[in-house]
């Protein structure tokens, strides 16, 4: 069986395996952010495995471990190993800030993770630190380690902030093409403290595309499904770079092909990133005699999945991205 919502097949579950993070990104949970103190009671490995088994029995095939920073979760490699061997699971991917990848890339790949997305918001160490609060060099080493470890896909993610990292876009494109990996440029979404969400900080992908077109020919790759996400990909003819654009705020068709749900670190299914509806799995998890209550919560969450996000409708941030699962 598989789930459908408004004609879209929903077969991708992003699991937040921790809401802890070792960075404090401006656009996510900056230092001054006081609205989220962490889940009191994170899901155990046994609970996560049971959720993935139930999801796979309902037709979910692709899973991404995220957070917070998933590489901070103790025992992550063993968890990946168990999840990757679960019947029905076709792909385990990981989203990370890369700080701990130098040591963990090879073990995660060996455990069965197939893809890794690394956040990289700048190549200037000073700008990188200004955005994330952390050092750049271990992230670059982590990207090299991921490439050596032989993941099927390594992708780089950059959140765009006008006046903060727009001068980094071109160096990031050059870097991604040198490394032979796609770069995805992501519009700032209202998932952080409200003082960051100003029109002055927002940089629309349309503007970036126009700017890039003045320097290079861009060829749309309409059928490129480099992974399972919502990016629209282009090839830059001269540099050969592959750049994906994730325009949740300005692309009116952003939700047309949405295939995902999210599990928060505190055990709630969230059918849409840009919609506050969530439904808790806790009571269903407490019933260890049957998985049927868990299945019922999945069905309910799916029935609640809206046609599109509400980010453009004066959405008020409640949890930062790190507390939902990126
Ligand atoms: N720590 C991991 C990482 O850095 O990739 C995984 C979690 S992080 C929350 C996942 C993704 O969410 C990152 O690519 C991050 O850049 C993105 N993100 C966080 N807050 C965002 C926001 N307000 N708007 C757009 N993207 C955001």
CSV table of C-alpha atoms and ligand atoms in Angstrom, one decimal:
chain,number,residue,atom,x,y,z
A,1,UNK,CA,0.0,0.0,0.0
A,2,UNK,CA,1.1,3.6,-0.3
A,3,UNK,CA,-0.2,7.0,0.8
A,4,UNK,CA,-1.5,9.6,-1.5
A,5,UNK,CA,-2.4,13.2,-0.8
A,6,UNK,CA,-4.0,15.4,-3.5
A,7,UNK,CA,-2.6,12.9,-6.1
A,8,UNK,CA,0.9,13.1,-4.7
A,9,UNK,CA,2.5,9.8,-3.5
A,10,UNK,CA,3.9,10.3,0.0
A,11,UNK,CA,6.8,8.0,0.5
A,12,UNK,CA,9.5,10.1,2.1
A,13,UNK,CA,9.9,10.5,5.9
A,14,UNK,CA,12.4,12.8,7.4
A,15,UNK,CA,13.3,11.8,11.0
A,16,UNK,CA,14.7,14.3,13.4
A,17,UNK,CA,16.9,12.1,15.5
A,18,UNK,CA,17.9,14.9,17.9
A,19,UNK,CA,17.1,18.6,18.2
A,20,UNK,CA,20.5,19.3,19.7
A,21,UNK,CA,22.9,21.2,17.5
A,22,UNK,CA,26.6,22.2,17.6
A,23,UNK,CA,26.0,25.3,15.5
A,24,UNK,CA,23.8,28.3,16.0
A,25,UNK,CA,22.8,29.4,12.5
A,26,UNK,CA,21.4,32.9,12.1
A,27,UNK,CA,18.5,31.5,10.1
A,28,UNK,CA,17.6,28.6,12.4
A,29,UNK,CA,18.5,28.8,16.2
A,30,UNK,CA,20.7,31.8,16.6
A,31,UNK,CA,22.5,32.4,19.9
A,32,UNK,CA,19.9,34.9,21.1
A,33,UNK,CA,17.0,32.5,20.3
A,34,UNK,CA,15.2,31.5,23.5
A,35,UNK,CA,12.1,29.9,22.1
A,36,UNK,CA,13.2,26.2,22.1
A,37,UNK,CA,15.0,24.4,24.9
A,38,UNK,CA,15.1,21.0,23.5
A,39,UNK,CA,12.8,17.9,23.7
A,40,UNK,CA,12.7,16.6,27.3
A,41,UNK,CA,12.2,13.1,26.1
A,42,UNK,CA,13.8,12.2,22.8
A,43,UNK,CA,12.8,9.0,21.0
A,44,UNK,CA,14.8,5.9,21.7
A,45,UNK,CA,16.4,3.8,19.0
A,46,UNK,CA,13.8,1.1,19.6
A,47,UNK,CA,11.0,3.7,19.1
A,48,UNK,CA,12.6,5.1,15.9
A,49,UNK,CA,13.0,1.6,14.5
A,50,UNK,CA,9.4,0.8,15.2
A,51,UNK,CA,8.3,4.0,13.6
A,52,UNK,CA,10.4,3.2,10.5
A,53,UNK,CA,9.0,-0.3,10.3
A,54,UNK,CA,5.5,1.0,10.5
A,55,UNK,CA,6.2,3.7,7.9
A,56,UNK,CA,7.8,1.2,5.6
A,57,UNK,CA,4.7,-1.1,6.0
A,58,UNK,CA,2.6,1.8,4.8
A,59,UNK,CA,4.7,2.5,1.7
A,60,UNK,CA,7.4,4.9,2.9
A,61,UNK,CA,10.6,4.1,1.0
A,62,UNK,CA,13.0,7.0,1.5
A,63,UNK,CA,14.2,8.2,4.9
A,64,UNK,CA,16.4,11.0,5.9
A,65,UNK,CA,18.0,11.4,9.3
A,66,UNK,CA,18.2,15.0,10.3
A,67,UNK,CA,17.9,17.3,13.3
A,68,UNK,CA,19.2,19.3,15.0
A,69,UNK,CA,22.6,17.8,14.1
A,70,UNK,CA,22.0,14.1,13.6
A,71,UNK,CA,25.7,13.3,14.0
A,72,UNK,CA,25.5,14.3,17.6
A,73,UNK,CA,23.2,11.4,18.4
A,74,UNK,CA,25.1,8.7,20.3
A,75,UNK,CA,24.9,5.4,18.5
A,76,UNK,CA,23.9,6.9,15.1
A,77,UNK,CA,26.0,4.5,13.1
A,78,UNK,CA,24.3,1.4,14.7
A,79,UNK,CA,20.9,3.1,14.2
A,80,UNK,CA,21.6,3.6,10.5
A,81,UNK,CA,22.7,0.0,10.2
A,82,UNK,CA,19.5,-1.2,11.7
A,83,UNK,CA,17.2,1.1,9.7
A,84,UNK,CA,18.9,0.4,6.4
A,85,UNK,CA,18.3,-3.3,6.9
A,86,UNK,CA,14.6,-2.8,7.6
A,87,UNK,CA,12.4,-4.4,4.9
A,88,UNK,CA,10.9,-1.8,2.6
A,89,UNK,CA,13.5,0.8,3.4
A,90,UNK,CA,15.1,1.7,0.0
A,91,UNK,CA,17.2,4.7,0.9
A,92,UNK,CA,18.6,6.3,4.1
A,93,UNK,CA,20.0,9.8,3.6
A,94,UNK,CA,21.6,12.1,6.2
A,95,UNK,CA,21.5,15.9,6.5
A,96,UNK,CA,24.4,17.3,8.5
A,97,UNK,CA,26.4,20.5,9.1
A,98,UNK,CA,29.5,18.3,8.4
A,99,UNK,CA,31.4,19.2,11.6
A,100,UNK,CA,31.5,15.5,12.7
A,101,UNK,CA,31.7,14.0,9.2
A,102,UNK,CA,35.5,13.6,9.1
A,103,UNK,CA,35.2,10.8,11.6
A,104,UNK,CA,31.8,9.5,10.7
A,105,UNK,CA,31.5,9.6,6.9
A,106,UNK,CA,33.0,6.2,6.3
A,107,UNK,CA,31.3,4.4,9.2
A,108,UNK,CA,27.9,5.9,8.1
A,109,UNK,CA,28.4,4.8,4.5
A,110,UNK,CA,29.4,1.3,5.6
A,111,UNK,CA,26.4,1.2,7.8
A,112,UNK,CA,24.2,1.7,4.7
A,113,UNK,CA,23.5,5.4,4.4
A,114,UNK,CA,23.3,6.2,0.7
A,115,UNK,CA,23.3,10.0,0.5
A,116,UNK,CA,24.5,12.9,2.5
A,117,UNK,CA,23.6,16.6,2.3
A,118,UNK,CA,26.0,19.0,3.9
A,119,UNK,CA,25.0,22.5,4.9
A,120,UNK,CA,27.6,25.0,3.6
A,121,UNK,CA,26.6,28.6,3.8
A,122,UNK,CA,29.9,30.2,2.9
A,123,UNK,CA,33.5,29.5,1.9
A,124,UNK,CA,35.0,32.5,3.7
A,125,UNK,CA,35.8,31.3,7.2
A,126,UNK,CA,34.8,34.6,8.7
A,127,UNK,CA,31.4,34.6,6.9
A,128,UNK,CA,30.9,31.0,7.8
A,129,UNK,CA,31.5,31.7,11.4
A,130,UNK,CA,29.3,34.7,11.4
A,131,UNK,CA,26.4,32.6,10.0
A,132,UNK,CA,26.9,29.4,12.0
A,133,UNK,CA,29.0,30.3,15.0
A,134,UNK,CA,31.4,27.4,14.0
A,135,UNK,CA,34.6,26.7,12.2
A,136,UNK,CA,34.7,26.1,8.4
A,137,UNK,CA,37.7,23.8,8.1
A,138,UNK,CA,36.2,20.6,9.6
A,139,UNK,CA,33.2,21.0,7.4
A,140,UNK,CA,35.4,21.1,4.3
A,141,UNK,CA,37.3,18.1,5.6
A,142,UNK,CA,33.9,16.4,6.2
A,143,UNK,CA,32.9,17.0,2.6
A,144,UNK,CA,36.2,15.4,1.4
A,145,UNK,CA,35.6,12.5,3.7
A,146,UNK,CA,32.0,12.0,2.4
A,147,UNK,CA,33.3,12.0,-1.2
A,148,UNK,CA,36.0,9.5,-0.3
A,149,UNK,CA,33.5,7.3,1.5
A,150,UNK,CA,31.6,6.8,-1.7
A,151,UNK,CA,28.1,8.1,-1.0
A,152,UNK,CA,25.8,7.8,-4.0
A,153,UNK,CA,25.1,11.5,-3.7
A,154,UNK,CA,26.8,14.3,-1.8
A,155,UNK,CA,24.9,17.6,-2.0
A,156,UNK,CA,25.7,21.0,-0.6
A,157,UNK,CA,22.9,23.2,0.9
A,158,UNK,CA,23.2,27.0,1.2
A,159,UNK,CA,20.5,29.2,2.8
A,160,UNK,CA,20.5,32.5,1.1
A,161,UNK,CA,20.6,35.7,3.2
A,162,UNK,CA,20.9,39.0,1.5
A,163,UNK,CA,23.8,41.1,2.8
A,164,UNK,CA,25.2,38.1,4.6
A,165,UNK,CA,26.3,35.4,2.1
A,166,UNK,CA,25.3,36.7,-1.3
A,167,UNK,CA,29.0,37.3,-2.1
A,168,UNK,CA,29.6,33.7,-1.3
A,169,UNK,CA,27.3,32.3,-4.0
A,170,UNK,CA,29.8,32.4,-6.8
A,171,UNK,CA,32.7,30.9,-4.8
A,172,UNK,CA,30.2,28.2,-3.6
A,173,UNK,CA,29.2,27.4,-7.2
A,174,UNK,CA,32.9,27.1,-8.2
A,175,UNK,CA,33.6,24.9,-5.2
A,176,UNK,CA,30.7,22.6,-5.9
A,177,UNK,CA,31.7,22.2,-9.5
A,178,UNK,CA,35.3,21.5,-8.6
A,179,UNK,CA,34.1,18.8,-6.2
A,180,UNK,CA,31.6,17.5,-8.7
A,181,UNK,CA,28.6,17.8,-6.4
A,182,UNK,CA,25.3,19.7,-6.8
A,183,UNK,CA,24.8,22.9,-4.8
A,184,UNK,CA,21.3,23.8,-3.6
A,185,UNK,CA,20.4,27.4,-2.9
A,186,UNK,CA,17.5,27.7,-0.4
A,187,UNK,CA,15.3,30.6,0.3
A,188,UNK,CA,15.0,31.7,3.9
A,189,UNK,CA,11.8,30.3,5.4
A,190,UNK,CA,10.0,31.6,8.4
A,191,UNK,CA,11.4,29.0,10.8
A,192,UNK,CA,13.5,31.1,13.1
A,193,UNK,CA,13.4,34.1,15.4
A,194,UNK,CA,11.2,36.8,13.9
A,195,UNK,CA,13.9,39.5,14.0
A,196,UNK,CA,15.8,37.5,11.3
A,197,UNK,CA,12.8,37.3,9.1
A,198,UNK,CA,13.0,40.8,7.6
A,199,UNK,CA,12.5,41.7,3.9
A,200,UNK,CA,16.1,43.0,4.0
A,201,UNK,CA,17.5,39.6,4.8
A,202,UNK,CA,15.4,37.7,2.2
A,203,UNK,CA,17.0,36.9,-1.2
A,204,UNK,CA,14.7,35.4,-3.8
A,205,UNK,CA,16.0,32.6,-6.0
A,206,UNK,CA,14.6,34.4,-9.1
A,207,UNK,CA,16.9,37.3,-8.4
A,208,UNK,CA,19.9,34.9,-8.0
A,209,UNK,CA,19.0,33.1,-11.3
A,210,UNK,CA,18.8,36.5,-13.1
A,211,UNK,CA,22.2,37.5,-11.6
A,212,UNK,CA,23.8,34.1,-12.6
A,213,UNK,CA,22.4,34.5,-16.1
A,214,UNK,CA,24.4,37.6,-16.6
A,215,UNK,CA,27.6,35.6,-16.0
A,216,UNK,CA,26.8,32.2,-17.5
A,217,UNK,CA,24.3,30.3,-19.6
A,218,UNK,CA,21.9,28.3,-17.5
A,219,UNK,CA,20.3,25.2,-18.9
A,220,UNK,CA,17.2,23.9,-17.0
A,221,UNK,CA,17.3,20.3,-16.1
A,222,UNK,CA,13.6,19.7,-15.9
A,223,UNK,CA,13.7,16.0,-15.3
A,224,UNK,CA,16.7,15.9,-13.1
A,225,UNK,CA,15.6,14.3,-9.9
A,226,UNK,CA,18.9,14.4,-8.1
A,227,UNK,CA,17.4,12.9,-5.0
A,228,UNK,CA,13.9,13.2,-3.6
A,229,UNK,CA,13.5,16.9,-2.8
A,230,UNK,CA,11.8,20.0,-4.3
A,231,UNK,CA,14.8,21.6,-5.9
A,232,UNK,CA,14.7,22.8,-9.6
A,233,UNK,CA,18.1,22.1,-11.1
A,234,UNK,CA,20.1,23.9,-13.7
A,235,UNK,CA,23.5,23.2,-15.3
A,236,UNK,CA,25.8,26.2,-15.7
A,237,UNK,CA,27.3,25.7,-19.1
A,238,UNK,CA,30.8,27.1,-18.7
A,239,UNK,CA,31.6,25.9,-15.2
A,240,UNK,CA,29.6,22.7,-15.5
A,241,UNK,CA,28.2,23.3,-12.0
A,242,UNK,CA,24.8,21.8,-11.2
A,243,UNK,CA,22.8,24.2,-9.1
A,244,UNK,CA,19.4,23.5,-7.5
A,245,UNK,CA,17.0,26.2,-6.3
A,246,UNK,CA,14.7,25.6,-3.4
A,247,UNK,CA,12.2,28.5,-3.6
A,248,UNK,CA,9.6,27.7,-0.9
A,249,UNK,CA,8.6,31.3,-0.7
A,250,UNK,CA,8.5,32.4,-4.3
A,251,UNK,CA,7.8,29.3,-6.3
A,252,UNK,CA,4.0,29.0,-6.5
A,253,UNK,CA,4.3,25.4,-7.5
A,254,UNK,CA,6.6,24.4,-4.7
A,255,UNK,CA,4.2,22.0,-3.1
A,256,UNK,CA,2.9,20.3,-6.3
A,257,UNK,CA,5.3,17.4,-6.1
A,258,UNK,CA,5.7,17.2,-2.3
A,259,UNK,CA,6.3,13.6,-1.3
A,260,UNK,CA,7.2,13.9,2.4
A,261,UNK,CA,6.2,14.0,6.0
A,262,UNK,CA,8.4,14.8,9.0
A,263,UNK,CA,8.9,13.2,12.4
A,264,UNK,CA,10.0,15.7,15.1
A,265,UNK,CA,12.6,14.7,17.7
A,266,UNK,CA,9.9,14.8,20.4
A,267,UNK,CA,7.8,12.2,18.5
A,268,UNK,CA,5.2,14.1,16.5
A,269,UNK,CA,4.4,13.6,12.8
A,270,UNK,CA,4.3,16.8,11.0
A,271,UNK,CA,2.7,16.4,7.5
A,272,UNK,CA,3.9,19.8,6.2
A,273,UNK,CA,6.9,21.8,7.1
A,274,UNK,CA,5.0,25.1,6.6
A,275,UNK,CA,1.9,24.2,8.6
A,276,UNK,CA,1.6,24.0,12.4
A,277,UNK,CA,-0.4,20.8,12.4
A,278,UNK,CA,1.3,17.9,14.1
A,279,UNK,CA,0.0,14.7,15.6
A,280,UNK,CA,1.8,12.9,18.5
A,281,UNK,CA,2.9,9.3,18.2
A,282,UNK,CA,3.6,9.0,21.9
A,283,UNK,CA,0.4,7.3,23.0
A,284,UNK,CA,0.6,4.9,20.1
A,285,UNK,CA,4.2,4.1,20.9
A,286,UNK,CA,3.3,3.3,24.5
A,287,UNK,CA,1.1,0.5,23.3
A,288,UNK,CA,3.6,-2.2,22.6
A,289,UNK,CA,1.0,-4.9,22.0
A,290,UNK,CA,0.1,-3.7,18.5
A,291,UNK,CA,1.3,-1.4,15.7
A,292,UNK,CA,-2.2,-0.6,14.6
A,293,UNK,CA,-2.5,2.5,16.7
A,294,UNK,CA,0.8,3.8,15.1
A,295,UNK,CA,-0.6,3.1,11.7
A,296,UNK,CA,-3.7,5.0,12.6
A,297,UNK,CA,-1.7,8.1,13.6
A,298,UNK,CA,0.1,7.9,10.3
A,299,UNK,CA,-3.2,7.8,8.4
A,300,UNK,CA,-4.5,10.7,10.4
A,301,UNK,CA,-1.4,12.8,9.7
A,302,UNK,CA,-1.7,12.0,6.0
A,303,UNK,CA,-5.3,12.9,6.0
A,304,UNK,CA,-4.3,16.3,7.5
A,305,UNK,CA,-1.6,16.9,5.0
A,306,UNK,CA,-2.5,20.2,3.3
A,307,UNK,CA,-2.3,20.9,-0.4
A,308,UNK,CA,0.3,23.6,0.2
A,309,UNK,CA,2.3,25.3,3.0
A,310,UNK,CA,1.1,28.5,4.7
A,311,UNK,CA,4.5,30.3,4.8
A,312,UNK,CA,3.1,33.0,2.6
A,313,UNK,CA,0.0,33.6,4.8
A,314,UNK,CA,1.6,35.5,7.7
A,315,UNK,CA,2.8,32.3,9.1
A,316,UNK,CA,4.1,32.8,12.6
A,317,UNK,CA,7.2,30.7,13.4
A,318,UNK,CA,6.7,28.4,16.3
A,319,UNK,CA,9.5,25.9,16.3
A,320,UNK,CA,12.8,26.7,14.6
A,321,UNK,CA,13.9,24.3,11.9
A,322,UNK,CA,16.2,22.5,14.3
A,323,UNK,CA,13.1,21.6,16.5
A,324,UNK,CA,11.2,20.3,13.5
A,325,UNK,CA,13.8,18.5,11.6
A,326,UNK,CA,15.3,20.0,8.4
B,1,LIG,N1,22.2,20.2,11.1
B,1,LIG,C1,21.9,19.6,9.9
B,1,LIG,C2,22.3,20.5,8.7
B,1,LIG,O1,22.9,21.5,9.0
B,1,LIG,O2,22.0,20.2,7.6
B,1,LIG,C3,20.4,19.2,9.7
B,1,LIG,C4,19.4,20.0,10.2
B,1,LIG,S1,19.2,21.6,9.4
B,1,LIG,C5,17.9,22.3,10.3
B,1,LIG,C6,18.6,21.1,7.8
B,1,LIG,C7,18.5,22.2,6.8
B,1,LIG,O3,17.6,23.2,7.2
B,1,LIG,C8,19.8,22.9,6.5
B,1,LIG,O4,20.1,22.8,5.2
B,1,LIG,C9,19.5,24.3,6.9
B,1,LIG,O5,20.3,25.1,6.2
B,1,LIG,C10,18.0,24.4,6.7
B,1,LIG,N2,17.3,25.5,7.4
B,1,LIG,C11,17.3,25.7,8.7
B,1,LIG,N3,16.6,26.8,9.0
B,1,LIG,C12,16.1,27.3,7.8
B,1,LIG,C13,15.4,28.5,7.4
B,1,LIG,N4,14.9,29.3,8.3
B,1,LIG,N5,15.1,28.6,6.1
B,1,LIG,C14,15.6,27.8,5.2
B,1,LIG,N6,16.3,26.7,5.5
B,1,LIG,C15,16.6,26.5,6.8
